[in-house]
XYZ file of C-alpha atoms in Angstrom:
747
model
C 19.787 15.841 21.691
C 17.817 14.511 24.708
C 16.933 18.066 25.758
C 15.658 18.771 22.256
C 13.439 15.659 22.332
C 12.056 16.589 25.770
C 11.247 20.158 24.707
C 9.585 18.848 21.553
C 7.359 16.406 23.488
C 6.329 19.063 25.993
C 5.451 21.390 23.112
C 3.324 18.708 21.409
C 1.483 17.897 24.661
C 0.725 21.574 25.319
C -0.426 22.127 21.754
C -2.632 19.026 21.868
C -4.414 20.220 25.021
C -4.962 23.654 23.518
C -6.377 22.372 20.248
C -8.610 19.760 21.883
C -10.106 22.412 24.152
C -10.909 24.708 21.223
C -13.176 22.235 19.408
C -15.322 19.698 21.248
C -17.518 18.523 18.369
C -16.673 15.131 16.901
C -17.184 13.873 13.379
C -20.304 11.699 13.425
C -19.865 8.123 12.297
C -22.335 8.560 9.438
C -20.268 11.477 8.074
C -17.154 9.304 8.011
C -18.996 6.548 6.194
C -20.420 8.987 3.640
C -16.967 10.132 2.638
C -15.307 8.079 -0.117
C -12.587 5.743 1.036
C -10.169 7.620 -1.223
C -10.991 10.881 0.596
C -10.497 9.195 3.944
C -7.155 7.670 2.979
C -5.882 11.057 1.830
C -5.601 11.856 5.544
C -2.803 9.288 5.782
C -0.642 11.066 3.206
C -1.623 14.662 3.923
C 1.808 15.900 4.959
C 3.456 14.454 1.835
C 0.945 15.914 -0.645
C 0.594 19.290 -2.346
C -2.734 20.928 -3.268
C -3.773 23.160 -6.175
C -3.855 26.920 -5.497
C -2.598 26.342 -1.968
C 0.790 24.621 -1.716
C 3.502 26.734 -3.398
C 5.422 23.882 -5.050
C 5.586 22.442 -8.579
C 3.733 19.150 -8.900
C 1.849 16.884 -11.276
C -1.021 14.575 -10.341
C -1.588 11.321 -12.221
C -5.095 10.040 -11.642
C -6.541 6.544 -11.647
C -8.003 6.959 -15.136
C -4.578 7.582 -16.703
C -2.983 4.696 -14.768
C -5.727 2.267 -15.806
C -5.436 3.320 -19.438
C -1.649 3.185 -19.673
C -0.627 0.335 -17.395
C -0.117 -3.174 -18.716
C 3.163 -4.822 -17.578
C 5.600 -1.947 -16.964
C 7.039 -0.693 -13.678
C 6.076 2.722 -12.348
C 8.926 4.837 -13.874
C 7.735 3.893 -17.366
C 4.325 5.394 -16.495
C 5.871 8.761 -15.601
C 7.379 9.751 -18.939
C 4.719 12.415 -19.553
C 5.526 14.385 -16.403
C 7.366 17.576 -17.460
C 11.173 17.302 -17.382
C 11.280 13.560 -16.688
C 12.839 10.772 -18.708
C 12.450 7.018 -18.100
C 14.075 3.968 -19.697
C 14.768 0.311 -18.916
C 18.015 -1.669 -19.085
C 16.303 -4.401 -21.095
C 15.188 -1.892 -23.735
C 11.546 -2.926 -23.369
C 8.969 -1.982 -20.737
C 10.055 -4.576 -18.146
C 13.180 -5.194 -16.107
C 15.305 -2.655 -14.278
C 13.869 0.806 -15.010
C 15.295 4.265 -14.338
C 13.806 7.726 -13.939
C 15.796 10.938 -14.404
C 14.448 14.362 -13.452
C 15.987 17.792 -14.080
C 19.378 16.208 -14.701
C 19.432 14.139 -11.499
C 19.547 10.356 -11.127
C 17.169 8.266 -9.015
C 19.464 8.428 -5.966
C 18.428 12.060 -5.531
C 14.676 11.443 -5.774
C 12.425 10.616 -2.853
C 9.712 7.971 -3.071
C 6.809 7.385 -0.700
C 4.060 4.781 -0.861
C 1.097 5.623 1.371
C 3.316 8.179 3.088
C 6.065 5.632 3.858
C 9.615 6.397 2.609
C 10.869 3.744 0.180
C 14.458 4.831 -0.554
C 16.922 2.224 0.635
C 18.848 3.844 3.526
C 22.219 2.560 2.230
C 22.177 3.228 -1.512
C 19.149 5.624 -1.427
C 17.671 3.921 -4.490
C 14.219 2.503 -5.114
C 14.464 -0.661 -7.219
C 11.035 -0.763 -8.834
C 11.445 -4.259 -10.241
C 11.392 -5.457 -6.604
C 7.736 -4.308 -6.400
C 6.275 -6.105 -9.441
C 2.990 -4.908 -10.925
C 2.474 -2.384 -8.129
C 0.788 -0.048 -10.616
C -2.175 -2.463 -10.735
C -2.941 -1.484 -7.131
C -2.438 2.285 -7.345
C -5.152 4.888 -6.858
C -3.122 7.954 -7.847
C 0.375 9.393 -8.008
C 1.718 12.845 -7.262
C 5.173 13.922 -8.407
C 6.604 17.089 -6.850
C 9.549 18.454 -8.807
C 12.357 20.135 -6.904
C 12.735 19.794 -3.157
C 8.941 19.802 -2.745
C 6.965 19.861 0.483
C 7.390 16.343 1.910
C 8.244 16.583 5.574
C 10.265 13.425 6.173
C 11.989 10.521 4.461
C 14.933 10.747 2.095
C 16.134 14.245 1.246
C 14.879 15.050 -2.232
C 16.803 17.141 -4.729
C 15.119 16.606 -8.096
C 11.678 15.555 -6.929
C 9.515 13.366 -4.722
C 7.137 10.675 -5.893
C 4.057 10.101 -3.715
C 2.047 6.964 -4.431
C -1.354 6.148 -2.921
C -2.402 2.512 -3.253
C -5.860 1.424 -4.297
C -8.860 2.444 -2.186
C -11.632 0.631 -4.088
C -14.589 0.055 -1.749
C -17.174 -1.471 -4.093
C -17.452 -5.212 -4.616
C -15.384 -6.010 -7.683
C -13.616 -8.968 -9.266
C -11.143 -8.657 -12.114
C -9.044 -11.012 -14.235
C -6.302 -9.646 -16.521
C -4.435 -11.427 -19.304
C -1.775 -9.643 -21.403
C 0.717 -10.717 -24.026
C 2.950 -9.090 -26.588
C 6.364 -8.587 -28.121
C 9.428 -10.423 -26.791
C 7.211 -13.173 -25.366
C 5.849 -10.765 -22.765
C 3.070 -12.249 -20.634
C 1.018 -11.259 -17.626
C -1.802 -12.862 -15.687
C -3.460 -11.202 -12.721
C -6.512 -11.457 -10.504
C -7.944 -8.773 -8.211
C -10.878 -8.563 -5.863
C -12.347 -6.036 -3.495
C -15.213 -6.803 -1.164
C -16.929 -4.782 1.567
C -17.615 -6.667 4.790
C -19.383 -6.009 8.116
C -21.895 -3.481 6.762
C -19.245 -1.779 4.607
C -17.079 -0.908 7.603
C -14.361 -3.365 6.563
C -12.995 -3.368 3.006
C -10.908 -6.301 1.736
C -8.632 -6.040 -1.315
C -6.444 -8.774 -2.822
C -4.284 -8.961 -5.959
C -2.045 -11.722 -7.365
C 0.080 -11.254 -10.488
C 2.586 -13.196 -12.565
C 4.687 -11.567 -15.288
C 7.456 -12.641 -17.656
C 9.312 -11.320 -20.693
C 12.344 -12.207 -22.804
C 13.280 -8.502 -23.023
C 14.409 -6.634 -26.118
C 18.140 -7.108 -25.547
C 19.833 -10.471 -25.526
C 19.737 -12.268 -22.164
C 17.490 -9.634 -20.588
C 14.547 -11.859 -19.671
C 12.661 -11.478 -16.413
C 10.152 -13.441 -14.354
C 8.105 -11.878 -11.566
C 5.281 -12.713 -9.234
C 3.554 -10.273 -6.900
C 0.855 -9.907 -4.289
C -1.124 -7.092 -2.704
C -3.365 -7.421 0.356
C -5.240 -4.609 2.075
C -7.783 -4.252 4.865
C -9.512 -0.925 5.571
C -11.597 -0.395 8.708
C -13.835 2.665 9.073
C -14.694 3.201 12.721
C -16.721 5.814 14.567
C -13.876 8.310 14.861
C -10.954 6.447 13.385
C -9.656 4.821 10.259
C -7.356 1.782 10.177
C -5.583 0.499 7.089
C -3.269 -2.509 6.819
C -1.270 -3.252 3.663
C 0.982 -6.144 2.756
C 2.535 -6.231 -0.689
C 5.644 -7.399 -2.477
C 6.917 -10.210 -4.643
C 9.903 -11.816 -6.286
C 11.873 -10.983 -9.415
C 14.445 -12.994 -11.338
C 16.077 -10.795 -13.983
C 18.920 -11.699 -16.284
C 21.560 -8.990 -16.132
C 21.267 -6.233 -18.691
C 22.535 -3.483 -16.410
C 25.734 -2.943 -18.453
C 25.579 -0.859 -21.654
C 27.059 -2.157 -24.899
C 29.900 -0.640 -26.959
C 28.529 1.432 -29.826
C 30.672 -0.557 -32.250
C 28.853 -3.755 -31.226
C 25.424 -2.131 -31.414
C 26.018 -1.108 -35.025
C 26.241 -4.819 -35.833
C 23.590 -6.031 -33.380
C 21.153 -3.634 -31.692
C 20.204 -6.296 -29.137
C 23.789 -6.849 -27.971
C 24.363 -7.501 -24.261
C 28.009 -7.529 -23.079
C 27.183 -9.911 -20.210
C 27.387 -13.305 -21.892
C 27.293 -15.698 -18.903
C 23.825 -17.204 -19.237
C 23.144 -17.396 -15.495
C 24.053 -13.819 -14.551
C 20.769 -13.273 -12.748
C 19.413 -11.041 -10.028
C 17.024 -12.915 -7.719
C 15.378 -10.782 -5.046
C 12.290 -10.983 -2.855
C 10.902 -7.931 -1.057
C 7.939 -7.581 1.301
C 6.237 -4.471 2.677
C 3.985 -4.318 5.713
C 2.360 -1.109 6.926
C -0.320 -0.317 9.484
C -2.007 3.111 9.465
C -4.248 4.522 12.152
C -5.981 7.890 11.834
C -7.960 9.272 14.754
C -10.356 12.199 14.300
C -10.628 14.062 17.605
C -12.916 16.580 15.916
C -13.298 18.384 12.616
C -10.081 20.306 13.269
C -7.737 17.870 14.957
C -6.385 14.627 13.468
C -3.684 12.296 14.758
C -2.093 9.815 12.351
C 0.321 7.020 13.201
C 1.968 4.619 10.800
C 4.058 1.568 11.637
C 5.946 -0.124 8.801
C 8.463 -2.864 8.091
C 10.221 -3.557 4.783
C 12.263 -6.736 4.341
C 14.320 -7.837 1.361
C 16.557 -10.791 0.596
C 18.327 -11.925 -2.547
C 21.482 -12.289 -4.593
C 22.990 -11.844 -8.004
C 25.268 -14.384 -9.667
C 28.157 -13.605 -11.990
C 31.094 -15.218 -13.776
C 34.567 -13.843 -12.998
C 37.635 -14.567 -15.098
C 41.250 -15.039 -13.932
C 40.607 -14.151 -10.296
C 43.325 -14.154 -7.652
C 42.238 -16.783 -5.135
C 43.723 -14.857 -2.187
C 41.211 -12.063 -2.812
C 38.446 -14.658 -2.428
C 39.878 -16.110 0.780
C 40.589 -19.481 -0.801
C 44.343 -19.293 -0.056
C 46.136 -17.491 2.794
C 49.290 -16.383 0.977
C 48.899 -12.769 -0.139
C 51.704 -13.206 -2.687
C 50.085 -16.185 -4.377
C 49.771 -16.282 -8.131
C 47.012 -18.884 -8.093
C 44.170 -17.801 -10.374
C 41.002 -19.355 -11.710
C 37.737 -18.505 -13.364
C 34.955 -18.763 -10.816
C 31.245 -18.234 -10.212
C 30.183 -16.121 -7.264
C 26.952 -14.997 -5.651
C 26.614 -11.693 -3.807
C 23.848 -11.753 -1.203
C 22.091 -9.091 0.827
C 19.437 -9.335 3.507
C 17.979 -6.122 4.879
C 15.171 -4.904 7.073
C 13.782 -1.447 7.842
C 11.417 -0.839 10.779
C 9.871 2.597 11.212
C 7.227 4.743 12.868
C 5.609 7.983 11.665
C 3.492 10.080 14.007
C 1.922 13.387 13.051
C -0.664 15.723 14.516
C -2.652 18.000 12.175
C -4.679 21.003 13.294
C -6.945 22.952 10.962
C -8.502 26.200 12.095
C -9.792 29.352 10.457
C -6.543 30.573 8.890
C -4.054 27.785 9.446
C -3.262 24.162 8.690
C -0.512 23.134 11.072
C 1.235 19.739 11.121
C 3.867 18.575 13.557
C 5.384 15.148 13.972
C 8.261 12.711 13.974
C 9.662 10.020 11.731
C 12.062 7.366 12.971
C 13.422 4.174 11.483
C 15.967 1.451 12.229
C 17.681 -0.240 9.299
C 20.032 -3.230 9.290
C 21.726 -5.005 6.402
C 23.802 -8.153 6.014
C 25.946 -8.351 2.859
C 27.963 -11.452 2.020
C 29.501 -13.243 -0.949
C 29.800 -16.937 -1.751
C 32.108 -18.664 -4.215
C 29.865 -21.254 -5.842
C 32.243 -22.919 -8.284
C 35.912 -22.958 -9.356
C 36.325 -23.651 -13.065
C 39.858 -25.005 -12.537
C 39.031 -27.735 -10.043
C 42.620 -29.031 -9.964
C 43.910 -25.936 -8.118
C 41.966 -26.599 -4.904
C 40.664 -30.189 -4.917
C 39.061 -29.719 -1.462
C 37.010 -26.649 -2.452
C 33.419 -26.773 -1.202
C 30.576 -24.967 -2.952
C 29.219 -21.898 -1.155
C 32.442 -20.683 0.500
C 31.779 -17.277 2.116
C 34.650 -14.925 1.316
C 33.307 -11.633 2.741
C 30.577 -10.374 5.026
C 29.814 -6.857 6.207
C 26.946 -5.303 8.074
C 25.398 -1.877 8.051
C 23.137 -0.137 10.548
C 21.393 3.142 9.903
C 18.998 4.930 12.233
C 16.932 7.995 11.318
C 15.057 10.360 13.564
C 13.264 13.373 12.125
C 11.259 16.172 13.687
C 9.131 18.223 11.341
C 6.631 21.055 11.394
C 4.628 22.538 8.549
C 2.403 25.617 8.549
C 0.058 26.642 5.737
C -1.229 30.043 6.826
C -3.811 32.268 5.128
C -2.217 35.715 5.353
C -5.069 37.328 3.488
C -8.126 36.309 1.535
C -6.059 34.957 -1.378
C -2.501 34.742 -0.015
C -1.053 31.562 1.541
C 2.257 31.194 3.360
C 4.049 27.844 3.700
C 6.746 27.425 6.333
C 8.303 23.991 6.499
C 10.941 23.056 9.104
C 12.765 19.740 9.011
C 15.465 18.460 11.368
C 17.059 15.077 10.726
C 19.669 13.054 12.583
C 21.261 10.000 10.953
C 23.534 7.463 12.649
C 25.312 5.069 10.313
C 27.673 2.259 11.320
C 29.593 -0.181 9.121
C 31.708 -3.204 10.027
C 33.310 -6.061 8.135
C 33.134 -9.481 9.786
C 36.297 -11.423 10.514
C 35.945 -13.986 7.766
C 38.180 -15.582 5.098
C 41.057 -13.095 4.536
C 39.138 -10.095 5.899
C 41.230 -10.117 9.077
C 43.522 -7.763 10.944
C 44.571 -4.772 8.855
C 42.193 -5.857 6.070
C 39.101 -5.532 8.266
C 37.446 -2.101 8.454
C 34.746 -0.349 10.445
C 33.410 3.174 10.946
C 30.651 5.097 12.704
C 29.184 8.291 11.252
C 26.715 10.902 12.427
C 24.863 13.467 10.315
C 22.638 16.336 11.471
C 20.627 18.304 8.919
C 18.319 21.288 9.243
C 16.319 21.897 6.069
C 14.004 24.950 6.076
C 11.559 25.759 3.277
C 9.367 28.796 2.736
C 6.893 29.629 0.003
C 3.977 31.880 -0.990
C 0.920 31.229 -3.130
C -1.324 34.067 -4.355
C -4.688 33.399 -5.993
C -5.192 36.395 -8.284
C -8.721 35.312 -9.156
C -10.820 32.153 -9.320
C -8.712 30.772 -12.185
C -5.211 32.217 -11.983
C -2.555 31.876 -9.261
C 1.159 32.514 -8.860
C 3.575 30.942 -6.381
C 7.196 30.732 -5.370
C 9.400 28.983 -2.825
C 12.955 28.657 -1.575
C 13.985 25.298 -0.133
C 17.097 23.671 1.304
C 17.932 19.962 1.131
C 20.966 18.039 2.331
C 21.906 14.415 1.745
C 24.493 12.135 3.281
C 26.745 10.072 0.974
C 25.490 6.643 -0.048
C 27.350 3.556 1.164
C 29.250 3.058 -2.122
C 30.603 6.624 -1.919
C 32.478 5.687 1.244
C 34.819 3.797 -1.122
C 36.394 4.801 -4.442
C 34.616 4.571 -7.802
C 35.346 0.957 -8.740
C 36.021 -0.407 -5.238
C 33.694 -1.506 -2.498
C 33.406 -3.095 0.918
C 33.583 -6.548 -0.713
C 37.078 -5.903 -2.158
C 39.905 -7.231 -0.016
C 42.732 -4.798 0.766
C 40.761 -1.653 -0.136
C 40.561 1.131 2.422
C 37.504 3.379 2.669
C 37.820 7.076 1.788
C 38.645 8.451 5.252
C 41.380 10.730 6.498
C 42.071 9.135 9.887
C 42.421 5.567 11.118
C 42.899 3.851 14.465
C 44.226 0.302 14.673
C 42.343 -1.837 17.211
C 44.181 -4.754 18.827
C 42.953 -7.983 20.393
C 44.008 -9.041 23.892
C 46.512 -11.385 22.236
C 48.244 -8.401 20.627
C 47.087 -9.240 17.117
C 45.442 -6.586 14.978
C 41.660 -6.931 15.251
C 40.515 -4.274 12.783
C 40.966 -0.683 11.634
C 38.480 1.978 12.745
C 38.142 4.964 10.415
C 37.039 8.535 11.077
C 36.817 11.892 9.239
C 35.356 10.786 5.890
C 36.797 12.462 2.810
C 33.364 12.495 1.140
C 31.039 15.045 2.739
C 27.290 15.612 2.552
C 25.742 17.178 -0.531
C 23.602 20.320 -0.356
C 21.048 21.899 -2.638
C 19.207 25.252 -2.571
C 16.117 25.270 -4.760
C 14.439 28.439 -6.081
C 11.040 28.010 -7.773
C 8.533 30.467 -9.214
C 5.485 29.664 -11.285
C 1.892 30.294 -12.232
C -1.183 28.270 -13.120
C -4.496 28.817 -14.885
C -7.445 26.447 -14.446
C -11.018 26.449 -15.723
C -13.493 23.741 -16.670
C -11.735 22.771 -19.902
C -8.231 24.206 -19.681
C -5.282 23.769 -17.341
C -1.947 25.549 -17.826
C 1.149 25.446 -15.614
C 4.361 27.377 -16.186
C 7.362 27.592 -13.882
C 10.998 28.630 -13.683
C 13.558 26.945 -11.446
C 17.158 27.294 -10.373
C 18.880 24.684 -8.230
C 22.331 25.368 -6.752
C 23.884 21.970 -6.084
C 27.114 22.027 -4.077
C 29.472 19.387 -2.686
C 28.435 17.007 -5.457
C 30.206 13.646 -5.231
C 32.213 13.101 -8.438
C 34.713 10.431 -9.519
C 38.369 11.522 -9.502
C 37.493 14.844 -7.882
C 40.186 14.841 -5.187
C 43.581 13.320 -4.421
C 44.611 10.816 -1.771
C 48.321 10.032 -1.630
C 48.659 11.959 -4.910
C 46.219 9.619 -6.647
C 42.711 10.548 -7.899
C 39.753 9.323 -5.841
C 36.069 10.234 -5.540
C 35.204 13.399 -3.656
C 33.049 16.514 -3.355
C 34.508 18.226 -6.382
C 31.378 19.296 -8.149
C 29.147 22.352 -8.026
C 26.382 22.386 -10.619
C 23.577 24.710 -11.602
C 20.313 23.107 -12.702
C 17.974 25.708 -14.133
C 15.272 25.942 -16.719
C 11.622 26.371 -17.623
C 8.753 23.870 -17.538
C 5.376 24.206 -19.256
C 2.268 22.025 -19.208
C -1.111 22.384 -20.943
C -4.192 20.164 -20.874
C -7.292 21.102 -22.877
C -10.661 19.394 -23.434
C -11.716 19.941 -27.035
C -15.202 19.574 -28.510
C -16.449 16.189 -29.730
C -14.737 14.158 -26.964
C -11.172 15.077 -27.938
C -8.488 16.093 -25.438
C -4.923 17.309 -25.880
C -2.141 17.412 -23.333
C 1.329 18.720 -23.956
C 4.402 19.777 -22.013
C 7.961 20.793 -22.634
C 11.036 21.609 -20.576
C 14.223 23.448 -21.411
C 17.241 22.899 -19.157
C 20.559 24.624 -18.705
C 22.370 22.155 -16.463
C 26.074 22.912 -16.215
C 29.077 22.703 -13.926
C 29.752 25.930 -12.089
C 32.844 24.352 -10.542
C 34.510 21.030 -11.350
C 38.098 19.901 -11.419
C 38.802 16.250 -12.148
C 42.155 14.475 -12.108
C 43.435 12.220 -14.856
C 46.329 9.736 -14.711
C 48.751 9.195 -17.577
C 49.329 5.448 -17.195
C 52.587 5.565 -19.154
C 54.268 8.163 -16.920
C 51.914 7.967 -13.875
C 51.688 11.756 -13.943
C 48.453 13.281 -12.645
C 46.942 16.286 -14.395
C 43.960 18.461 -13.459
C 41.170 19.184 -15.944
C 38.786 22.101 -15.495
C 35.202 21.387 -16.623
C 33.683 24.713 -15.570
C 30.648 25.661 -17.716
C 30.457 22.187 -19.312
C 26.988 20.652 -19.536
C 25.906 17.972 -17.072
C 26.075 14.602 -18.791
C 23.285 12.091 -19.270
C 20.328 14.471 -19.489
C 18.906 16.389 -22.471
C 18.494 20.144 -22.646
C 15.053 19.785 -24.218
C 12.178 17.361 -23.576
C 8.640 17.499 -24.925
C 5.427 15.440 -24.968
C 2.224 15.760 -26.970
C -0.851 13.532 -26.604
C -4.157 13.582 -28.494
C -6.920 11.452 -26.965
C -10.447 10.605 -28.072
C -12.862 9.259 -25.445
C -16.370 7.999 -26.067
C -18.495 4.906 -25.501
C -17.179 2.251 -25.985
C -13.763 3.291 -27.383
C -10.822 5.326 -26.127
C -7.856 5.911 -28.408
C -4.757 8.052 -28.021
C -1.626 9.080 -29.921
C 1.522 10.151 -28.047
C 4.665 11.909 -29.321
C 7.739 12.073 -27.074
C 10.878 14.029 -27.954
C 14.166 13.606 -26.055
C 16.973 16.014 -26.867
C 20.669 15.338 -27.271
C 22.562 13.908 -24.287
C 26.295 14.232 -23.713
C 28.065 11.093 -22.478
C 31.063 12.668 -20.727
C 32.239 16.017 -19.431
C 34.181 16.841 -22.605
C 30.832 17.654 -24.315
C 32.189 16.444 -27.658
C 29.634 15.637 -30.360
C 31.168 12.209 -30.976
C 30.456 11.354 -27.337
C 26.749 12.139 -27.333
C 23.358 10.505 -27.939
C 21.431 12.200 -30.784
C 17.955 13.539 -30.081
C 15.050 11.287 -31.013
C 11.251 11.281 -31.235
C 9.130 8.230 -30.461
C 5.458 7.827 -31.385
C 3.174 5.574 -29.307
C -0.550 4.817 -29.364
C -3.218 2.879 -27.512
C -6.769 1.698 -28.168
C -9.201 0.535 -25.492
C -12.591 -1.069 -26.136
C -14.824 -1.183 -23.053
C -18.151 -2.502 -21.808
C -18.577 -5.648 -23.816
C -21.051 -7.687 -21.787
C -20.180 -11.352 -21.244
C -22.193 -13.252 -18.631
C -23.400 -9.883 -17.314
C -19.814 -8.736 -16.659
C -17.663 -6.128 -18.400
C -14.869 -7.044 -20.794
C -12.179 -4.503 -21.705
C -9.775 -5.019 -24.608
C -6.549 -2.982 -24.550
C -3.892 -2.569 -27.261
C -0.679 -0.584 -26.712
C 1.592 0.186 -29.658
C 5.067 1.477 -28.813
C 7.489 3.141 -31.237
C 5.062 2.676 -34.120
C 7.477 4.383 -36.563
C 10.132 1.735 -35.705
C 12.685 4.356 -34.664
C 16.225 3.216 -33.804
C 17.490 5.151 -30.799
C 19.604 4.988 -27.653
C 18.275 5.846 -24.209
C 21.346 6.386 -22.001
C 25.030 5.604 -21.636
C 28.511 6.920 -20.973
C 31.868 7.332 -22.687
C 35.042 5.580 -21.545
C 38.417 5.176 -23.227
C 37.229 6.870 -26.394
C 34.305 4.448 -26.858
C 30.601 5.109 -26.314
C 28.739 2.566 -24.204
C 24.974 2.692 -24.716
C 21.640 1.247 -23.683
C 19.349 0.786 -26.632
C 15.612 1.342 -26.936
C 13.250 -1.223 -28.442
C 11.984 -0.897 -31.980
C 8.254 -1.322 -32.714
C 6.563 -3.478 -30.086
C 3.074 -4.065 -28.762
C 1.057 -5.315 -25.790
C -2.503 -6.595 -26.107
C -4.712 -7.814 -23.317
C -8.074 -8.340 -21.681
C -9.525 -7.108 -18.393
C -12.625 -9.079 -17.449
């Protein structure tokens, strides 16, 4: 490893000297200042972005105009529903609260997210919890979503797609006040300002927001506040940008689906009935970007970032064994009580990205590194015993478990976009990643001796990608690529499906163990090695074409994704009992089509559809007969992947003129199976939802602009379900909201 690093640094130094010698001219300061700030900031995300008729990957750009028209109170996934082959929904049923985005049959854990080129996936669970970044869409300049493995050079390994977000780059003096309200007592107030300083060399941006909603489902209310602060400095040959953003969310739990039998009586049913089951989390992001322009060909970009989060969720637990919570020492005790507990986590992620870009006559070459150090502290507190007579001396806030995780990433990457001929581009993308992950439970409560676990893991991935783009003429191009991605298991997959590191007496899914003793001869802990759950791997094949002219844009592509070593519940045996494992091999394949056309008389249509054939190529799961304890194997080969429709489609008709913009949107989501049996009774029927918006602009009040916005969702009052699963013969479902609206003012 050290030799590899040394060789890499020598190579970079040699390349830097060569490129600097080839071009001595510098970019004049006035040229930098004449560029828009948005154009300048694109340099900071260059290696994570794809470009029309050049980068041979499938992607969709969402511009500032669309974001400003559509955004009111929702988190970012709810703004992405019109990207081909994507599907978004929220636990609360409305537009706020915990939101989810599925792409090509994959969950959010297999998507990559970057904000200003900074990876956002949590290193442990590999999720991005959007509710922890409230109202971020109010400070976004544009979004690019690359479907498939894509072309991003670092960060979390992406299987289904990568989301690249660029925050606001407004450089004109501007002040804005926003007030929104609507269904389910939804409210939002926000203020924004941007102001150029020091002869327009320094740009200040500030946003403050407060949001709340009761949610569509029972006990699904949320309260959020958020901030965004940015400073942009344009120097003679450099660009500096500092961002600080984040906020707090308090959401009542609606993350469990409801039994279908209950929903037939009450569509707003929430199975979590303890009124204070809340998630309370605060997250802050700090990033510093520096771009140095040696000359017109050579650019060096460095980014330093730190992400910190802290919070808990509270829940009510019935008839709990007090030994499991460390409140008594006797393992054979029968003492039980209802109790209230809080599970806490504090985590921080510090990272550095450095990349050197060289543009010359036929090539755009980027080389660089990404490294990060992540630490987490998980612990649980018993806050109250309902039967106070059992332990009269109980004190509130007793800590019954604590474990810590550390995860370090180092990535080396290189990307070449080479013009083979006048109209033919070659992309070669090389990515090497090393991950070191350590886990250890603290000696606390009854997590002692043989009940205390630790492990250290190391992963090394090499992910090559290659693609070609051919511009047939000024309007039409074709492209294709083959890409490899690999992903380590998430922290929860180190344990079985319903167990975790906070459960006393549960061993992680490893094949080997080594008992560590103290000097006194007592057992200190158990160290585990050889994990039973291995890394997942995907090979992505993409081919497509595009046609663009002044009024028309068409994209069409085919894809096939071979996903192996998929982690599945009950996919292997340990001690003749089913546990999670790498039992799955799936094929995700299909077609995606998108069309956008500007019609006469200020009308515009946009439409897309996707057809998927997502199925198991290999899958054997084990089932236990609880009467006889016999284990049987079930073969699910050729069964459809659950939780994602075969067919998705969108159609939007928009009319834009002065001073009104209005739009009508149709979204169709096909049938979803809820389990691997693919039985009709365990499925969600297809549904179509119709939405609309109206915006009135440019009312003058005190010489300032007033914008009135009205969003109408599900205007046909359709009853539908968004997601769910089947268990024990019953369907458990999340429900979508019936007709609802948001109305507001931007002044």
